[in-house]
Amino acid sequence: MSRAARRKLELRREIIDAAFECFAEKGYHATGIADIAARLGIGHGTFYRYFTNKRDIVEHVITDLIERIIGTLAAENAPDAVHTLEDYRAQTVRIGDALAQVFGEDPRVPRMLLLEAPGIDKEMGARILEFFELATSLTATYVAHGVQDGYLPDDLDVDNTARAINGMILGSVLAALSDPTLDERRLRTAIQRVMYDGIAGRS
Amino acid sequence: MSRAARRKLELRREIIDAAFECFAEKGYHATGIADIAARLGIGHGTFYRYFTNKRDIVEHVITDLIERIIGTLAAENAPDAVHTLEDYRAQTVRIGDALAQVFGEDPRVPRMLLLEAPGIDKEMGARILEFFELATSLTATYVAHGVQDGYLPDDLDVDNTARAINGMILGSVLAALSDPTLDERRLRTAIQRVMYDGIAGRS
Amino acid sequence: MSRAARRKLELRREIIDAAFECFAEKGYHATGIADIAARLGIGHGTFYRYFTNKRDIVEHVITDLIERIIGTLAAENAPDAVHTLEDYRAQTVRIGDALAQVFGEDPRVPRMLLLEAPGIDKEMGARILEFFELATSLTATYVAHGVQDGYLPDDLDVDNTARAINGMILGSVLAALSDPTLDERRLRTAIQRVMYDGIAGRS
Amino acid sequence: MSRAARRKLELRREIIDAAFECFAEKGYHATGIADIAARLGIGHGTFYRYFTNKRDIVEHVITDLIERIIGTLAAENAPDAVHTLEDYRAQTVRIGDALAQVFGEDPRVPRMLLLEAPGIDKEMGARILEFFELATSLTATYVAHGVQDGYLPDDLDVDNTARAINGMILGSVLAALSDPTLDERRLRTAIQRVMYDGIAGRS
DNA sequence: GATGAATGAGGCTTCATTCAT
DNA sequence: CATGAATGAAGCCTCATTCAT
C-alpha cells in the first residue's frame, strides 16, 4: 500500500473519530460538518472527499462503535468454553468486566449509542434496536449453551431470559451515564445476584 | 369556565397530541411546526398562541407522557400494601401489566420516550435519564419495603437491585419495540422467573 | 353630541397618545398594535375600530404633533406685529421660548419627529421634510416682513436666510436631544447673537 | 495578498455599497437581505459569509458614510491654518464646498444618514446624534482657534456658536434634500452672510 | 361596540452540499 | 487532492389584520 493510500486511510479514521466526538458532545443535529473539519484543522470541503454525507459519517461512527463492542465481547469469550454453572458465572463476570471497560472508559460511547443515535432518524433507530437484538441473540447463545450442557434448567425460556439479562446490562449502562460516581462494581454484583439467586434468594 | 376558555384548553390538548404523533412518527427534527399545524388543520401562527417554541411543545409532550406513566404506576399500587413474598409477586405482575398497558397500547409512547426524546438535546437527554432514575427510586421503594418487612433478604443491595429490575423492564419495552409480534406475556414471565429464581433456579 | 360619541372621541385621543408614547419610546417598527392596546388596557381588535392601520395611526400621531407645533408658533406671534429691529428681536426671543417649551417639555416630541418619523417610509420622510419647509416659509414670512418694513436690509436673501435660521433651531433641538443637561438658554443666546451680529461682531 | 483575498474584499465592498443603495432607496426596514443579494446577483446565503446580520451591514454602511464625511472635512482643512478673519472666511467657503460635494453629489448620502438611520433603532439613533456632536466639536475647534488667535471676539460662546453653525449646515442639507432644484450656492452665501454679518448687518 | 383567537405572508438565518481554483 | 466560497432550500418565528362571538 502506497504512502498516500495509508495517509488517506488514516485521515478517514481521524474524521470518524472527530465526528464521534462532536456528535457525542454536541449532538448529531447540533454538529455541523464544519465543526468536524475544524476539529481536525482540515477544510470542510475535504470531508466530502472521504464521506458522501453527514448521514454517511454518522453511519460509520455507529458501525464502528458497534463493531468495537461486538469485538470486545467476542474476543475473550465463547459460549461453548464453559461447562459448569461455576465456570459460567465466572464467564459472566468476565463479560461484565469487558462491557464495563467499553462503556465505562469513555461515557461518550454509551451517550452516542443510547442517547444520540436512536433519534437521528427512523433507520438509525432501527439499527440501534437491531444492535440490541444482536446483543440479545449473543446472550441467548450463552444461555442456550447452558441449557444444552445441562447447567441451566431445560425449561428456561432462552430468548426471553437473554432479553432480561441484556435489559439489566442496558440499565446499568444508563445508570452509570446518569450518575458517573455510581459504584459500578456493586451494581454488577447486584445484577449477578439477581441473575443467579433472584431477588428473594440467599446470597 | 367560559366556553371559549374550554375550547382553548381543548385546542392546547389537541396540539400536544398532534405534536406527539408527529414527533413519534417523523422524529423531532424532521417535524416542522407546519406539520403539527397541518395535522390539526390550523394555521401555524396559531401554534405560537399556545406554545412559545418548538422546544416548548416537545417539553410538554414529554412531561405529559412521563406524568401519565408515573400516574399509572402510582394509581394501582403501593409499596406498603403487601406483606408476603407471594403478595409481592402478585403486585409485580400487576405493575407489569400496567406498564405493558401504557407502553404496549401505543408503540409511539416508548418510541418517543426512548428513541426520540434523548437525542433532542442535552437537557432533554438529562430529563429522560432523570426519568429512569425516578423509576428506579420508585422500584427501590418497593424493594426496600420488602427488605424491611422481611420477605426479602436483608442483605439485598436495594438501589442496585432496583436498577437491575428496571433494566429488565426497559429491555422488555425495547424488545417489544423491535418486534411488535413478540409474545410479551412470555417475556414478562421470563423476567419474573429471573427476578424470583435467578436463571439457574427452579429446574 | 351624545355621550357615546364623546367617549368615542376621547378613546380615539387616548389611542393617539398611547401610540405616540410607544413609537417614541420603542420606535415605530418595534411597536406592535398590541403594545399600544395594552398600554390602554383595551383589546387590540378595538384599535381597528378607530384606525384602519398601523400606518394610519402614526399618520395621526405626526399630524397631531405638527399641528401642535404650528399652533404654538401661530398663537402668540405674528409677522406684522412688529416694526423695529428691537421689537423683532424680542419677538425672536418669544418664539424661541415657545419652541423650547414644545420641544423641551417632552423629549419624546423631537425624538418622534426628528428621529423616528423620517425613517418610517418614503412618504413620511417627505412629510417631515415638508414640515421643515413649512417652518422655513413661516420664518421667511417674518424675515420678509422685516425687509418690507425696513428694519432688515433689503438685499437679504429672504428664503435662504429663513433656512439658515431654521437650521439653527433644528440644531438646537438635536443638541438638546443629545445632551439633556445642556444649558439651552445659553444656546439660544448664542443663536441670537449669530443671528444679529454674526460670529465676528461685538455682542 | 492573494487573488482570492482581494476578490473577497472587493465583494465585501460591493455588498456594503449595494446595501447602502437599497437602504437609501427603499428604507432599512423595507429592505430584505434578499434585495441586497439580488442587486448583486449573489445568493442571499453569501451575504451571511460577509456580514453576520442585517444590523451588522447597516452598521458598516453608516460607519462608512461617517468616515467618508469626516475624512473629507479633515483632508483639506485645519483649524490652525488660518490667522485672519479674511482667511477664516475663505476656509469656511472651502469647507462648505467640500460638504456640498459630499452631500450634494449623491442625495442618498444625506437621505441615509439623516432620514433612514436615526429610526433604525435606539442605538443607531444615538450614533447619529453622536455624529452631530462630533461635527459640532470639530466646528468648535475652528471657532475656538479663531477666539484664541484673536480674529473672533473673545466672549464668543464657542460650543454653542459651533452648534448654531452646524445647525445651519444641517438645515441646508435638508433643504437640498427637500428641493433638489434649490440653488445651493445662494443658500451657502446666505448662511455665510448670517455667520459674518448677522441678518441685520451690511445693509 | 369590544374582544381576542386565528391567520399566513414575510423575513431572517442556518448549514449541507457543490464546484472552481 | 485540498480547499473554502457560493448557494438556496428549509424552517422558525413575528405581527398586522380579520372576523366570529
PDB file of C-alpha atoms in Angstrom, chain C residues 44-175:
ATOM      1  CA  HIS C  44     -56.134  45.145  20.176  1.00  0.00           C
ATOM      2  CA  GLY C  45     -59.121  44.419  18.000  1.00  0.00           C
ATOM      3  CA  THR C  46     -60.622  47.615  19.326  1.00  0.00           C
ATOM      4  CA  PHE C  47     -57.763  49.577  17.843  1.00  0.00           C
ATOM      5  CA  TYR C  48     -59.054  48.769  14.385  1.00  0.00           C
ATOM      6  CA  ARG C  49     -62.406  50.288  15.147  1.00  0.00           C
ATOM      7  CA  TYR C  50     -60.673  53.647  15.483  1.00  0.00           C
ATOM      8  CA  PHE C  51     -57.847  53.463  12.985  1.00  0.00           C
ATOM      9  CA  THR C  52     -57.605  51.452   9.845  1.00  0.00           C
ATOM     10  CA  ASN C  53     -53.914  50.785  10.012  1.00  0.00           C
ATOM     11  CA  LYS C  54     -50.660  50.929  11.832  1.00  0.00           C
ATOM     12  CA  ARG C  55     -49.699  53.405   9.158  1.00  0.00           C
ATOM     13  CA  ASP C  56     -52.890  55.309   9.790  1.00  0.00           C
ATOM     14  CA  ILE C  57     -52.235  55.821  13.466  1.00  0.00           C
ATOM     15  CA  VAL C  58     -48.695  57.048  13.007  1.00  0.00           C
ATOM     16  CA  GLU C  59     -50.009  59.477  10.428  1.00  0.00           C
ATOM     17  CA  HIS C  60     -52.358  60.878  13.048  1.00  0.00           C
ATOM     18  CA  VAL C  61     -49.644  60.965  15.687  1.00  0.00           C
ATOM     19  CA  ILE C  62     -47.409  63.006  13.425  1.00  0.00           C
ATOM     20  CA  THR C  63     -50.173  65.257  12.190  1.00  0.00           C
ATOM     21  CA  ASP C  64     -51.038  65.929  15.781  1.00  0.00           C
ATOM     22  CA  LEU C  65     -47.502  66.839  16.720  1.00  0.00           C
ATOM     23  CA  ILE C  66     -47.037  69.107  13.729  1.00  0.00           C
ATOM     24  CA  GLU C  67     -50.325  70.863  14.337  1.00  0.00           C
ATOM     25  CA  ARG C  68     -49.449  71.385  17.944  1.00  0.00           C
ATOM     26  CA  ILE C  69     -46.137  72.967  16.996  1.00  0.00           C
ATOM     27  CA  ILE C  70     -47.557  75.149  14.265  1.00  0.00           C
ATOM     28  CA  GLY C  71     -50.328  76.142  16.642  1.00  0.00           C
ATOM     29  CA  THR C  72     -47.856  77.159  19.317  1.00  0.00           C
ATOM     30  CA  LEU C  73     -45.954  79.302  16.877  1.00  0.00           C
ATOM     31  CA  ALA C  74     -49.038  80.904  15.412  1.00  0.00           C
ATOM     32  CA  ALA C  75     -50.636  81.542  18.774  1.00  0.00           C
ATOM     33  CA  GLU C  76     -48.510  84.262  20.218  1.00  0.00           C
ATOM     34  CA  ASN C  77     -46.809  85.832  17.294  1.00  0.00           C
ATOM     35  CA  ALA C  78     -47.499  87.454  14.007  1.00  0.00           C
ATOM     36  CA  PRO C  79     -45.006  88.689  11.443  1.00  0.00           C
ATOM     37  CA  ASP C  80     -46.683  92.030  11.101  1.00  0.00           C
ATOM     38  CA  ALA C  81     -46.935  92.743  14.803  1.00  0.00           C
ATOM     39  CA  VAL C  82     -43.506  94.342  14.998  1.00  0.00           C
ATOM     40  CA  HIS C  83     -41.961  97.285  13.267  1.00  0.00           C
ATOM     41  CA  THR C  84     -38.483  97.795  14.641  1.00  0.00           C
ATOM     42  CA  LEU C  85     -35.420  95.606  14.852  1.00  0.00           C
ATOM     43  CA  GLU C  86     -35.641  95.865  18.631  1.00  0.00           C
ATOM     44  CA  ASP C  87     -39.201  94.539  18.628  1.00  0.00           C
ATOM     45  CA  TYR C  88     -38.274  91.873  16.144  1.00  0.00           C
ATOM     46  CA  ARG C  89     -35.503  90.712  18.357  1.00  0.00           C
ATOM     47  CA  ALA C  90     -37.871  90.485  21.291  1.00  0.00           C
ATOM     48  CA  GLN C  91     -40.287  88.527  19.152  1.00  0.00           C
ATOM     49  CA  THR C  92     -37.465  86.163  18.220  1.00  0.00           C
ATOM     50  CA  VAL C  93     -36.877  85.531  21.894  1.00  0.00           C
ATOM     51  CA  ARG C  94     -40.549  84.824  22.476  1.00  0.00           C
ATOM     52  CA  ILE C  95     -40.712  82.406  19.586  1.00  0.00           C
ATOM     53  CA  GLY C  96     -37.561  80.717  20.823  1.00  0.00           C
ATOM     54  CA  ASP C  97     -39.134  80.346  24.253  1.00  0.00           C
ATOM     55  CA  ALA C  98     -42.283  78.872  22.775  1.00  0.00           C
ATOM     56  CA  LEU C  99     -40.297  76.370  20.732  1.00  0.00           C
ATOM     57  CA  ALA C 100     -38.179  75.421  23.688  1.00  0.00           C
ATOM     58  CA  GLN C 101     -41.407  74.837  25.553  1.00  0.00           C
ATOM     59  CA  VAL C 102     -42.830  72.482  22.916  1.00  0.00           C
ATOM     60  CA  PHE C 103     -39.664  70.558  22.250  1.00  0.00           C
ATOM     61  CA  GLY C 104     -38.070  70.754  25.655  1.00  0.00           C
ATOM     62  CA  GLU C 105     -41.029  69.796  27.809  1.00  0.00           C
ATOM     63  CA  ASP C 106     -41.175  66.279  26.437  1.00  0.00           C
ATOM     64  CA  PRO C 107     -38.096  64.988  24.636  1.00  0.00           C
ATOM     65  CA  ARG C 108     -40.267  62.335  23.047  1.00  0.00           C
ATOM     66  CA  VAL C 109     -41.697  65.040  20.803  1.00  0.00           C
ATOM     67  CA  PRO C 110     -38.449  65.855  18.972  1.00  0.00           C
ATOM     68  CA  ARG C 111     -37.368  62.235  19.157  1.00  0.00           C
ATOM     69  CA  MET C 112     -40.550  61.148  17.397  1.00  0.00           C
ATOM     70  CA  LEU C 113     -40.500  63.929  14.860  1.00  0.00           C
ATOM     71  CA  LEU C 114     -36.825  64.031  14.033  1.00  0.00           C
ATOM     72  CA  LEU C 115     -35.524  60.542  14.708  1.00  0.00           C
ATOM     73  CA  GLU C 116     -38.402  58.101  14.358  1.00  0.00           C
ATOM     74  CA  ALA C 117     -40.734  59.568  11.792  1.00  0.00           C
ATOM     75  CA  PRO C 118     -38.417  60.227   8.842  1.00  0.00           C
ATOM     76  CA  GLY C 119     -37.444  56.584   8.522  1.00  0.00           C
ATOM     77  CA  ILE C 120     -40.939  55.125   8.635  1.00  0.00           C
ATOM     78  CA  ASP C 121     -41.307  55.251   4.889  1.00  0.00           C
ATOM     79  CA  LYS C 122     -40.723  57.469   1.901  1.00  0.00           C
ATOM     80  CA  GLU C 123     -43.997  59.260   2.317  1.00  0.00           C
ATOM     81  CA  MET C 124     -43.475  60.043   5.963  1.00  0.00           C
ATOM     82  CA  GLY C 125     -39.946  61.194   5.204  1.00  0.00           C
ATOM     83  CA  ALA C 126     -41.419  63.563   2.664  1.00  0.00           C
ATOM     84  CA  ARG C 127     -43.933  64.825   5.212  1.00  0.00           C
ATOM     85  CA  ILE C 128     -41.211  65.656   7.673  1.00  0.00           C
ATOM     86  CA  LEU C 129     -39.258  67.491   5.001  1.00  0.00           C
ATOM     87  CA  GLU C 130     -42.429  69.364   4.110  1.00  0.00           C
ATOM     88  CA  PHE C 131     -42.786  70.267   7.733  1.00  0.00           C
ATOM     89  CA  PHE C 132     -39.299  71.728   7.658  1.00  0.00           C
ATOM     90  CA  GLU C 133     -40.235  73.645   4.551  1.00  0.00           C
ATOM     91  CA  LEU C 134     -43.392  74.876   6.176  1.00  0.00           C
ATOM     92  CA  ALA C 135     -41.395  76.034   9.162  1.00  0.00           C
ATOM     93  CA  THR C 136     -38.966  77.717   6.797  1.00  0.00           C
ATOM     94  CA  SER C 137     -41.702  79.513   4.923  1.00  0.00           C
ATOM     95  CA  LEU C 138     -43.167  80.602   8.248  1.00  0.00           C
ATOM     96  CA  THR C 139     -39.812  82.023   9.239  1.00  0.00           C
ATOM     97  CA  ALA C 140     -39.500  83.529   5.804  1.00  0.00           C
ATOM     98  CA  THR C 141     -42.714  85.454   6.403  1.00  0.00           C
ATOM     99  CA  TYR C 142     -41.126  87.122   9.410  1.00  0.00           C
ATOM    100  CA  VAL C 143     -37.927  87.896   7.567  1.00  0.00           C
ATOM    101  CA  ALA C 144     -39.799  89.188   4.537  1.00  0.00           C
ATOM    102  CA  HIS C 145     -41.845  91.463   6.724  1.00  0.00           C
ATOM    103  CA  GLY C 146     -38.681  92.813   8.262  1.00  0.00           C
ATOM    104  CA  VAL C 147     -37.282  93.605   4.844  1.00  0.00           C
ATOM    105  CA  GLN C 148     -40.510  95.215   3.755  1.00  0.00           C
ATOM    106  CA  ASP C 149     -40.800  97.231   6.923  1.00  0.00           C
ATOM    107  CA  GLY C 150     -37.238  98.340   6.513  1.00  0.00           C
ATOM    108  CA  TYR C 151     -35.709  97.045   9.748  1.00  0.00           C
ATOM    109  CA  LEU C 152     -33.878  94.322   7.831  1.00  0.00           C
ATOM    110  CA  PRO C 153     -31.602  95.036   4.865  1.00  0.00           C
ATOM    111  CA  ASP C 154     -33.439  94.875   1.566  1.00  0.00           C
ATOM    112  CA  ASP C 155     -30.789  92.781  -0.167  1.00  0.00           C
ATOM    113  CA  LEU C 156     -31.370  89.945   2.299  1.00  0.00           C
ATOM    114  CA  ASP C 157     -31.996  86.578   0.650  1.00  0.00           C
ATOM    115  CA  VAL C 158     -35.236  86.021   2.482  1.00  0.00           C
ATOM    116  CA  ASP C 159     -35.839  82.329   1.842  1.00  0.00           C
ATOM    117  CA  ASN C 160     -32.297  81.188   2.369  1.00  0.00           C
ATOM    118  CA  THR C 161     -31.857  83.283   5.463  1.00  0.00           C
ATOM    119  CA  ALA C 162     -35.001  81.659   6.784  1.00  0.00           C
ATOM    120  CA  ARG C 163     -33.445  78.289   6.016  1.00  0.00           C
ATOM    121  CA  ALA C 164     -30.335  79.251   7.949  1.00  0.00           C
ATOM    122  CA  ILE C 165     -32.353  80.387  10.935  1.00  0.00           C
ATOM    123  CA  ASN C 166     -34.445  77.240  10.946  1.00  0.00           C
ATOM    124  CA  GLY C 167     -31.314  75.162  10.676  1.00  0.00           C
ATOM    125  CA  MET C 168     -30.018  76.744  13.868  1.00  0.00           C
ATOM    126  CA  ILE C 169     -33.290  75.954  15.607  1.00  0.00           C
ATOM    127  CA  LEU C 170     -33.186  72.386  14.372  1.00  0.00           C
ATOM    128  CA  GLY C 171     -29.596  72.099  15.526  1.00  0.00           C
ATOM    129  CA  SER C 172     -30.502  73.307  18.976  1.00  0.00           C
ATOM    130  CA  VAL C 173     -33.314  70.789  19.259  1.00  0.00           C
ATOM    131  CA  LEU C 174     -30.973  67.976  18.289  1.00  0.00           C
ATOM    132  CA  ALA C 175     -28.285  69.237  20.656  1.00  0.00           C
TER     133      ALA C 175
END
